[in-house]
Structure formats: structure tokens, C-alpha cells
Amino acid sequence: MPRPPMPVGTYGRIRVQGTKGKYRALALFRDLDGKTRQVERGGSTKAQATEALKLALRDRGRLGTGISGETRLEEVAALWFASVERAVEAGERSPGTAELYRRQMETVVVPGVGSLRVREATVPVLDSFVQTVRARRGPAVAKLARSVLSGVLGLAVRHGAVRSNPVRDLSPVHAGRRKPTRALTLAECRAWLAQLDADEAAREKDLPDLCRFMLATGVRIGEALAVAWPDVDLEAGTVDVSRTLIRLTGVGLVRKSTKTEAGERRLILPRFALEMLGERNPDGEAMGPLFPDTLGGWRDPSNTRRALRDARGSEGFAWVTSHVFRKTCATVLDAAGHSPRAVADQLGHAQVSMTQNFYFGRRIANPDAASALDAWHDREDESHG
């Protein structure tokens, strides 16, 4: 019987030829195309030639992608992020997520372990790195660094540079004790809005109406700034939320679809929000953003957050961020007896539980939410009087 062929990616017996100071190590290797070829490497000693050949044979067994155990992590990271960018272009990844990964890769992962070769990215080395990041920069940054490393090493696995992804065996990143979610009380909300109304700089930056809109809807600041007048139906009393604004490096401000299908929602506006919007667009002919920048275009969420920080003034409101208005809206609806699913629908969250996701309606406008927010607002007016 003929001898069976060598398995693909393997080699036969190594032979060494030559004389003192100049040796060649040779072996037959069965390439990924099924053909057997002779591979050779040289060295000043038999041992050096043999070791050089073994390294060449090992790397030859990898997929022909240019990634091997000798490739530095920063090079693999660049290739991985290029695949993330392609996924964004195909609509398979969020531009915001890609931007988050890019920043983490450039500011944390590459400076920390980018000079390591793939074969050096072992569980102990990466575990020490991630835990150091957690100690110095907090669990959120450490978790994101771990996610980026998982993607980078996952690419190395798919290219045959390593057999398994070492990130899978890293120690878990414990978030620690989370601070309880805080929302504005009725009195705090009244004081906050009064402070904004009395602040000329805040009024010039359109902060009072923007805050009222976020309190009335529970939308994220990027979603609020992405709403245009055609998304608002003042007669029906609704607003369609389907976009958000983010700034991408090298691109600029981008108005993109919300994170999930659940994020695309129609909300019924409370009366106080309708009155505010009616005053902003009395003839109903406006077509641009609800809350434009000084030139009438889309407004940068980062700059708006900075303006809100500047408007906080006293230490009593030092904790207030744009997300507090979202939390406040959710708290008001919860206190009014709305189900967790109804509150999640208002906020555009995809999941409360698997059962609720399958058996409750999606993207259904909830008139009771508007009523609850109006009742809360009316109580505010009464207490103010």
C-alpha cells in the first residue's frame, strides 16, 4: 500500500546538511493547498538551523494572513479594528460602539500591551494587565479593555496564530458596589428648572427647554438633539424617536439610527411639553432640529453636556448630568404604577425579561405615560405656587 500523505499543515523528518559554520536544515511540508514542498532555513550551527526551520514551519502552518505568533498585538489590533469599521459600513455595528473601541484600543490596550507578540499574550500576562487597568482606571474601563482584547485575540485565533483565545480564561472584572440610581425629586426639579430659567447663559444655550423635553420623554441627550420638527406631530401630541447624534473621529457629527429596534419608538408627549414645543414653532413651518446649534444645524451632545455642567452652579446640583433627566422620567412612571415593560418602552430599552419581550407589544405609544408626567408636572406647578 502507498504511504498515506502527511496531514495538511504538518512536516516530515528534519535533515541537516552543511559544514562547520554554515548549515541548512530541510524538511518536507504539506501546504494548505495540499501540495508538499521542501522548506529550508540556515544557521551557523546545526541547532540554530534546526530551530530556524521549526519556527518557519510553525508559521507556515498558519493561515496565509500575515498574522503569526510573532506578530505584535498592535498590528493585530489594527487589523481587528479595520474589520470593525467594515462592519459599521455594512450596518452590522454601531458607529458609537466602534468609536468606543477605537478610543479604548488607542489609549489603553495598545499603550499597555501593544508591543507584546501574539505568543506572549498569555493568560497570566493579560490578566495582570486587565486587573491593573481596573485598579487604576476603574471596572468600566477594564471591562472595555477586556472586550477589545477578546476581539483582537479572537482574530488571531481565526487566523491560526494561536489555538485558543486567552481572554476567555481571565479573571472576571468585578464592578464593585454600584451607586444607587438617583433621580430629581419634585422639589429638586423645580429648583433646577428655575435656576436654568434665571440663567442668561443657560437660556442662550437653550438649556431650559431641552431639559424639559428630556424630562417629558426620558430620551437620551443624543436622541433629544437628533429630533427634527418633522418627527413631531403637535396635533397628535407625539414625537418619533429613531435617531441619535454622535461625533466620530475623522468624520464629525453623525446622525444615526438608535442602538436597537426598540430604540425606535413613538412617544406621546405630556401637555407641558406640547405647550413648550408649540411656543418654539408657532407657525408649524420649522423643519430643522428641535434644539439646533447657533447656526441652525445639529448640536454636538458633548458640547451640550459641557454647557449643562457649567449651568449646575451650586454644589447642590453638582451630581446632575443629562442622564439624570432620563432617570427622573423613569422614576415618575414607576411611582405612577407603570409596569417595568411600559417604562422600558418609554426609554427605548430592548429587554426587561425574555417573557416580556416575546409577549408584550413593541413600539406602542403609551398615553398613560404622558398623563403621569403631566400629573407630576402639575404637582410641581402647585407646589411652586
Coordinates of C-alpha atoms in Angstrom, one line a residue:
M1 CA 0.0 0.0 0.0
P2 CA 1.2 3.5 -0.7
R3 CA 2.2 5.6 2.2
P4 CA -0.7 8.0 3.2
P5 CA 0.1 11.7 2.7
M6 CA 1.0 13.9 5.6
P7 CA -1.9 15.8 7.1
V8 CA -2.2 19.4 5.8
G9 CA -0.1 21.8 7.9
T10 CA 2.5 19.2 9.1
Y11 CA 6.0 18.3 8.1
G12 CA 8.3 15.3 7.9
R13 CA 11.7 14.5 9.3
I14 CA 14.2 17.3 9.6
R15 CA 17.5 16.8 7.9
V16 CA 20.6 19.0 8.4
Q17 CA 23.3 19.5 5.8
G18 CA 26.4 21.6 5.6
T19 CA 29.8 22.1 7.1
K20 CA 31.1 24.0 10.2
G21 CA 29.7 27.5 10.4
K22 CA 27.2 27.0 7.6
Y23 CA 24.3 24.6 8.0
R24 CA 21.0 24.1 6.2
A25 CA 18.0 22.4 7.9
L26 CA 15.5 20.9 5.4
A27 CA 12.0 19.3 5.7
L28 CA 9.0 18.5 3.5
F29 CA 5.9 20.4 4.5
R30 CA 2.4 19.8 3.2
D31 CA 0.9 23.3 2.5
L32 CA -2.6 24.4 2.9
D33 CA -3.3 23.8 -0.8
G34 CA -2.4 20.1 -0.3
K35 CA 0.9 20.2 -2.1
T36 CA 4.1 19.0 -0.4
R37 CA 7.1 21.4 -0.7
Q38 CA 10.6 21.5 0.7
V39 CA 11.3 24.2 3.2
E40 CA 14.8 25.1 4.4
R41 CA 16.5 27.5 6.8
G42 CA 20.1 28.2 7.6
G43 CA 22.3 28.8 10.7
S44 CA 25.8 28.9 11.9
T45 CA 25.2 25.7 13.9
K46 CA 23.1 22.6 13.4
A47 CA 20.9 23.7 16.4
Q48 CA 20.4 27.2 15.0
A49 CA 19.4 25.9 11.6
T50 CA 17.0 23.4 13.1
E51 CA 15.4 26.0 15.3
A52 CA 15.0 28.5 12.5
L53 CA 13.4 25.8 10.4
K54 CA 11.0 24.8 13.1
L55 CA 9.9 28.4 13.5
A56 CA 9.4 28.8 9.8
L57 CA 7.4 25.5 9.7
R58 CA 5.2 26.6 12.6
D59 CA 4.4 29.9 11.0
R60 CA 3.9 28.2 7.6
G61 CA 1.1 26.2 9.2
R62 CA -0.9 29.3 10.0
L63 CA -3.4 30.6 7.6
G64 CA -1.8 32.8 5.0
T65 CA -2.9 36.1 6.5
G66 CA 0.3 37.6 7.8
I67 CA -0.7 37.0 11.4
S68 CA 1.5 34.6 13.4
G69 CA 2.7 34.1 16.9
E70 CA 5.5 36.6 16.2
T71 CA 3.0 39.4 15.1
R72 CA 2.8 42.2 17.6
L73 CA -0.6 42.8 19.2
E74 CA -0.8 46.4 18.0
E75 CA -0.6 45.1 14.4
V76 CA -3.4 42.6 15.1
A77 CA -5.4 45.3 16.8
A78 CA -5.2 47.5 13.7
L79 CA -6.4 44.6 11.5
W80 CA -9.2 43.9 14.0
F81 CA -10.4 47.5 14.1
A82 CA -10.4 47.6 10.3
S83 CA -12.9 44.7 10.5
V84 CA -15.0 46.6 13.0
E85 CA -15.1 49.6 10.6
R86 CA -16.2 47.3 7.7
A87 CA -19.0 46.0 10.0
V88 CA -20.1 49.6 10.6
E89 CA -20.2 50.3 6.9
A90 CA -22.3 47.2 6.4
G91 CA -24.7 48.3 9.1
E92 CA -23.8 45.4 11.4
R93 CA -22.1 47.5 14.1
S94 CA -22.9 50.8 15.7
P95 CA -20.6 53.7 14.9
G96 CA -20.8 54.7 18.5
T97 CA -19.5 51.3 19.6
A98 CA -16.7 51.4 17.0
E99 CA -15.7 54.8 18.3
L100 CA -15.7 53.5 21.9
Y101 CA -13.5 50.5 20.8
R102 CA -11.1 52.8 18.9
R103 CA -10.5 55.1 21.9
Q104 CA -10.0 52.1 24.2
M105 CA -7.6 50.5 21.8
E106 CA -5.5 53.6 21.2
T107 CA -5.5 54.9 24.8
V108 CA -5.4 51.8 26.9
V109 CA -4.8 48.5 25.1
V110 CA -2.1 49.4 22.6
P111 CA -0.1 51.5 25.1
G112 CA -0.4 48.7 27.7
V113 CA 0.3 45.5 25.7
G114 CA 0.6 46.5 22.1
S115 CA 4.3 45.6 21.9
L116 CA 3.7 42.1 23.0
R117 CA 3.8 39.4 20.4
V118 CA 0.8 37.2 20.0
R119 CA 2.6 34.2 21.5
E120 CA 3.4 36.3 24.6
A121 CA -0.2 37.3 25.2
T122 CA -0.7 34.6 27.8
V123 CA -3.4 34.3 30.4
P124 CA -1.2 35.5 33.3
V125 CA 0.2 38.5 31.3
L126 CA -3.2 39.7 30.1
D127 CA -4.9 39.0 33.4
S128 CA -2.3 41.2 35.2
F129 CA -2.8 43.9 32.6
V130 CA -6.6 44.0 32.9
Q131 CA -6.6 43.9 36.7
T132 CA -4.0 46.8 36.7
V133 CA -6.4 48.8 34.5
R134 CA -9.2 48.1 36.9
A135 CA -7.2 49.3 39.9
R136 CA -6.0 52.4 38.1
R137 CA -8.9 53.4 35.9
G138 CA -11.9 51.5 37.3
P139 CA -14.0 48.5 36.3
A140 CA -15.8 50.1 33.4
V141 CA -12.5 50.8 31.6
A142 CA -11.2 47.4 32.5
K143 CA -14.2 45.6 31.1
L144 CA -14.0 47.5 27.8
A145 CA -10.2 46.8 27.6
R146 CA -11.1 43.1 28.1
S147 CA -13.7 43.3 25.3
V148 CA -11.2 44.8 22.9
L149 CA -8.5 42.2 23.8
S150 CA -11.1 39.5 23.2
G151 CA -11.7 40.8 19.7
V152 CA -8.1 41.2 18.9
L153 CA -7.1 37.7 20.1
G154 CA -10.2 36.2 18.6
L155 CA -8.9 37.5 15.2
A156 CA -5.5 35.9 16.0
V157 CA -7.3 32.6 16.7
R158 CA -9.3 32.8 13.4
H159 CA -6.0 33.4 11.5
G160 CA -4.4 30.4 13.2
A161 CA -1.8 32.4 15.2
V162 CA -2.9 30.8 18.5
R163 CA -5.1 27.8 19.3
S164 CA -7.5 29.4 21.7
N165 CA -8.4 32.9 23.0
P166 CA -6.6 33.5 26.3
V167 CA -9.1 36.3 27.2
R168 CA -11.7 33.6 27.9
D169 CA -9.7 32.4 31.0
L170 CA -9.0 35.8 32.5
S171 CA -10.4 36.6 36.0
P172 CA -13.8 38.3 36.0
V173 CA -13.8 42.1 36.3
H174 CA -15.9 42.8 39.3
A175 CA -17.8 46.1 39.1
G176 CA -17.8 46.6 42.8
R177 CA -20.7 48.1 44.6
R178 CA -22.8 50.3 42.3
K179 CA -24.1 53.6 43.4
P180 CA -27.9 53.7 43.7
T181 CA -29.6 55.4 40.8
R182 CA -30.6 58.9 41.7
A183 CA -33.3 61.0 40.2
L184 CA -34.5 64.5 40.8
T185 CA -37.2 64.9 43.4
L186 CA -40.1 67.2 42.6
A187 CA -38.6 70.0 44.7
E188 CA -35.1 69.5 43.1
C189 CA -36.6 69.5 39.6
R190 CA -38.5 72.7 40.3
A191 CA -35.3 74.3 41.7
W192 CA -33.2 73.1 38.8
L193 CA -35.6 74.5 36.1
A194 CA -36.0 77.8 38.0
Q195 CA -32.2 78.1 38.1
L196 CA -31.9 77.5 34.4
D197 CA -34.7 79.9 33.6
A198 CA -32.9 82.6 35.6
D199 CA -29.5 82.0 34.0
E200 CA -29.0 84.1 30.9
A201 CA -26.2 81.9 29.6
A202 CA -28.3 78.8 30.1
R203 CA -31.2 80.4 28.2
E204 CA -28.9 81.4 25.3
K205 CA -27.8 77.8 25.1
D206 CA -31.4 76.6 25.1
L207 CA -31.0 74.5 28.2
P208 CA -34.3 75.1 29.9
D209 CA -36.5 73.8 27.0
L210 CA -34.0 70.9 26.3
C211 CA -34.2 69.8 29.9
R212 CA -38.0 70.0 29.9
F213 CA -38.1 67.9 26.8
M214 CA -35.8 65.2 28.3
L215 CA -37.8 65.1 31.5
A216 CA -41.0 64.8 29.4
T217 CA -39.7 61.9 27.3
G218 CA -36.9 60.2 29.1
V219 CA -34.8 60.2 25.9
R220 CA -31.0 60.3 25.9
I221 CA -29.3 63.6 25.1
G222 CA -28.1 62.4 21.8
E223 CA -31.7 61.3 20.9
A224 CA -33.1 64.6 22.0
L225 CA -30.7 66.6 19.9
A226 CA -31.3 64.3 16.9
V227 CA -35.1 65.0 16.8
A228 CA -36.2 67.2 13.9
W229 CA -39.5 69.0 13.6
P230 CA -40.9 66.5 11.0
D231 CA -40.6 63.9 13.8
V232 CA -43.1 65.9 15.9
D233 CA -46.8 65.8 15.4
L234 CA -48.2 68.6 17.6
E235 CA -51.8 67.7 16.7
A236 CA -51.5 64.1 17.6
G237 CA -49.2 65.0 20.5
T238 CA -46.4 62.6 19.6
V239 CA -42.7 62.5 18.8
D240 CA -40.9 59.8 16.8
V241 CA -37.5 58.9 18.3
S242 CA -35.4 57.0 15.8
R243 CA -32.0 58.8 15.6
T244 CA -29.2 59.8 17.8
L245 CA -26.2 62.2 17.4
I246 CA -22.6 61.1 18.0
R247 CA -19.2 62.6 17.0
L248 CA -16.8 60.2 15.2
T249 CA -13.1 60.9 15.0
G250 CA -12.2 61.9 11.4
V251 CA -15.8 62.1 10.4
G252 CA -17.5 64.7 12.6
L253 CA -21.1 64.8 13.9
V254 CA -23.2 61.9 12.7
R255 CA -27.0 61.4 12.9
K256 CA -27.5 57.7 13.0
S257 CA -30.2 55.1 13.9
T258 CA -30.7 54.3 17.5
K259 CA -28.9 51.3 19.1
T260 CA -31.8 48.8 18.7
E261 CA -35.1 48.3 17.1
A262 CA -36.7 49.0 20.5
G263 CA -34.9 52.4 20.4
E264 CA -37.2 53.4 17.5
R265 CA -40.3 54.5 19.3
R266 CA -43.2 56.8 19.2
L267 CA -43.9 58.7 22.4
I268 CA -47.0 60.6 23.5
L269 CA -45.9 64.0 24.8
P270 CA -47.2 65.4 28.1
R271 CA -49.2 68.6 27.8
F272 CA -46.4 70.8 29.3
A273 CA -44.0 69.5 26.6
L274 CA -46.5 70.2 23.8
E275 CA -47.0 73.7 25.1
M276 CA -43.3 74.3 25.1
L277 CA -42.8 72.9 21.6
G278 CA -45.8 74.9 20.3
E279 CA -44.2 78.1 21.5
R280 CA -41.0 77.1 19.8
N281 CA -42.7 76.5 16.4
P282 CA -45.9 78.7 16.4
D283 CA -46.5 78.6 12.7
G284 CA -45.6 74.9 12.3
E285 CA -43.2 75.5 9.5
A286 CA -39.9 74.7 11.1
M287 CA -38.1 71.7 9.5
G288 CA -34.7 71.6 11.2
P289 CA -33.6 70.3 14.6
L290 CA -35.8 70.9 17.7
F291 CA -32.7 72.1 19.5
P292 CA -30.3 73.5 16.9
D293 CA -26.8 75.0 17.4
T294 CA -26.2 78.7 16.9
L295 CA -26.1 78.2 13.1
G296 CA -29.3 76.2 12.9
G297 CA -27.6 72.8 12.5
W298 CA -27.3 69.7 14.6
R299 CA -25.9 70.3 18.1
D300 CA -23.0 68.4 19.5
P301 CA -24.0 66.3 22.5
S302 CA -20.6 66.6 24.1
N303 CA -20.7 70.4 23.9
T304 CA -24.2 70.4 25.3
R305 CA -23.2 68.2 28.3
R306 CA -20.4 70.7 28.9
A307 CA -23.0 73.5 28.9
L308 CA -25.1 71.6 31.4
R309 CA -22.1 71.1 33.7
D310 CA -21.4 74.8 33.5
A311 CA -25.1 75.6 34.4
R312 CA -25.1 73.4 37.5
G313 CA -23.8 76.2 39.6
S314 CA -24.2 75.4 43.3
E315 CA -22.9 72.2 44.9
G316 CA -26.5 71.1 45.4
F317 CA -26.7 70.2 41.7
A318 CA -23.1 69.0 41.2
W319 CA -24.4 65.5 40.6
V320 CA -26.8 66.4 37.9
T321 CA -26.0 65.0 34.4
S322 CA -28.1 64.8 31.2
H323 CA -28.9 61.1 32.2
V324 CA -30.5 62.3 35.4
F325 CA -33.5 63.6 33.5
R326 CA -33.9 60.1 31.9
K327 CA -33.7 58.5 35.4
T328 CA -36.2 61.0 36.7
C329 CA -38.7 60.2 33.9
A330 CA -38.4 56.5 34.6
T331 CA -38.9 57.1 38.4
V332 CA -42.0 59.2 37.8
L333 CA -43.6 56.5 35.6
D334 CA -42.6 53.7 38.1
A335 CA -44.1 55.7 41.0
A336 CA -47.3 56.1 39.0
G337 CA -47.7 52.3 38.8
H338 CA -46.5 51.7 35.3
S339 CA -45.1 48.2 34.6
P340 CA -41.4 47.7 34.0
R341 CA -42.1 46.8 30.4
A342 CA -44.0 50.1 29.9
V343 CA -41.2 52.1 31.4
A344 CA -38.7 50.2 29.2
D345 CA -40.8 51.0 26.1
Q346 CA -40.7 54.7 27.1
L347 CA -37.0 54.7 27.4
G348 CA -36.3 52.5 24.4
H349 CA -34.8 49.6 26.2
A350 CA -35.0 46.3 24.4
Q351 CA -35.2 43.9 27.3
V352 CA -36.8 43.6 30.7
S353 CA -37.1 39.8 30.6
M354 CA -37.3 37.2 27.9
T355 CA -41.0 36.5 28.6
Q356 CA -41.9 40.2 28.4
N357 CA -40.0 40.6 25.2
F358 CA -41.9 37.9 23.5
Y359 CA -45.4 38.6 24.8
F360 CA -45.6 42.3 25.1
G361 CA -46.1 44.7 22.2
R362 CA -43.2 46.8 21.0
R363 CA -43.2 50.4 19.8
I364 CA -46.7 51.1 21.2
A365 CA -47.3 54.7 22.3
N366 CA -48.4 54.8 25.9
P367 CA -50.9 57.6 26.7
D368 CA -50.8 56.8 30.4
A369 CA -47.1 57.7 30.5
A370 CA -47.9 61.2 29.3
S371 CA -50.7 61.5 31.9
A372 CA -48.4 60.5 34.7
L373 CA -45.8 63.0 33.6
D374 CA -48.4 65.8 33.3
A375 CA -49.7 64.9 36.8
W376 CA -46.2 65.2 38.2
H377 CA -45.6 68.5 36.4
D378 CA -48.9 69.9 37.7
R379 CA -47.9 69.0 41.2
E380 CA -44.7 70.9 40.5
D381 CA -46.7 74.0 39.5
E382 CA -49.0 73.7 42.5
S383 CA -46.0 73.4 44.9
H384 CA -44.3 76.3 43.2
G385 CA -47.4 78.4 43.7

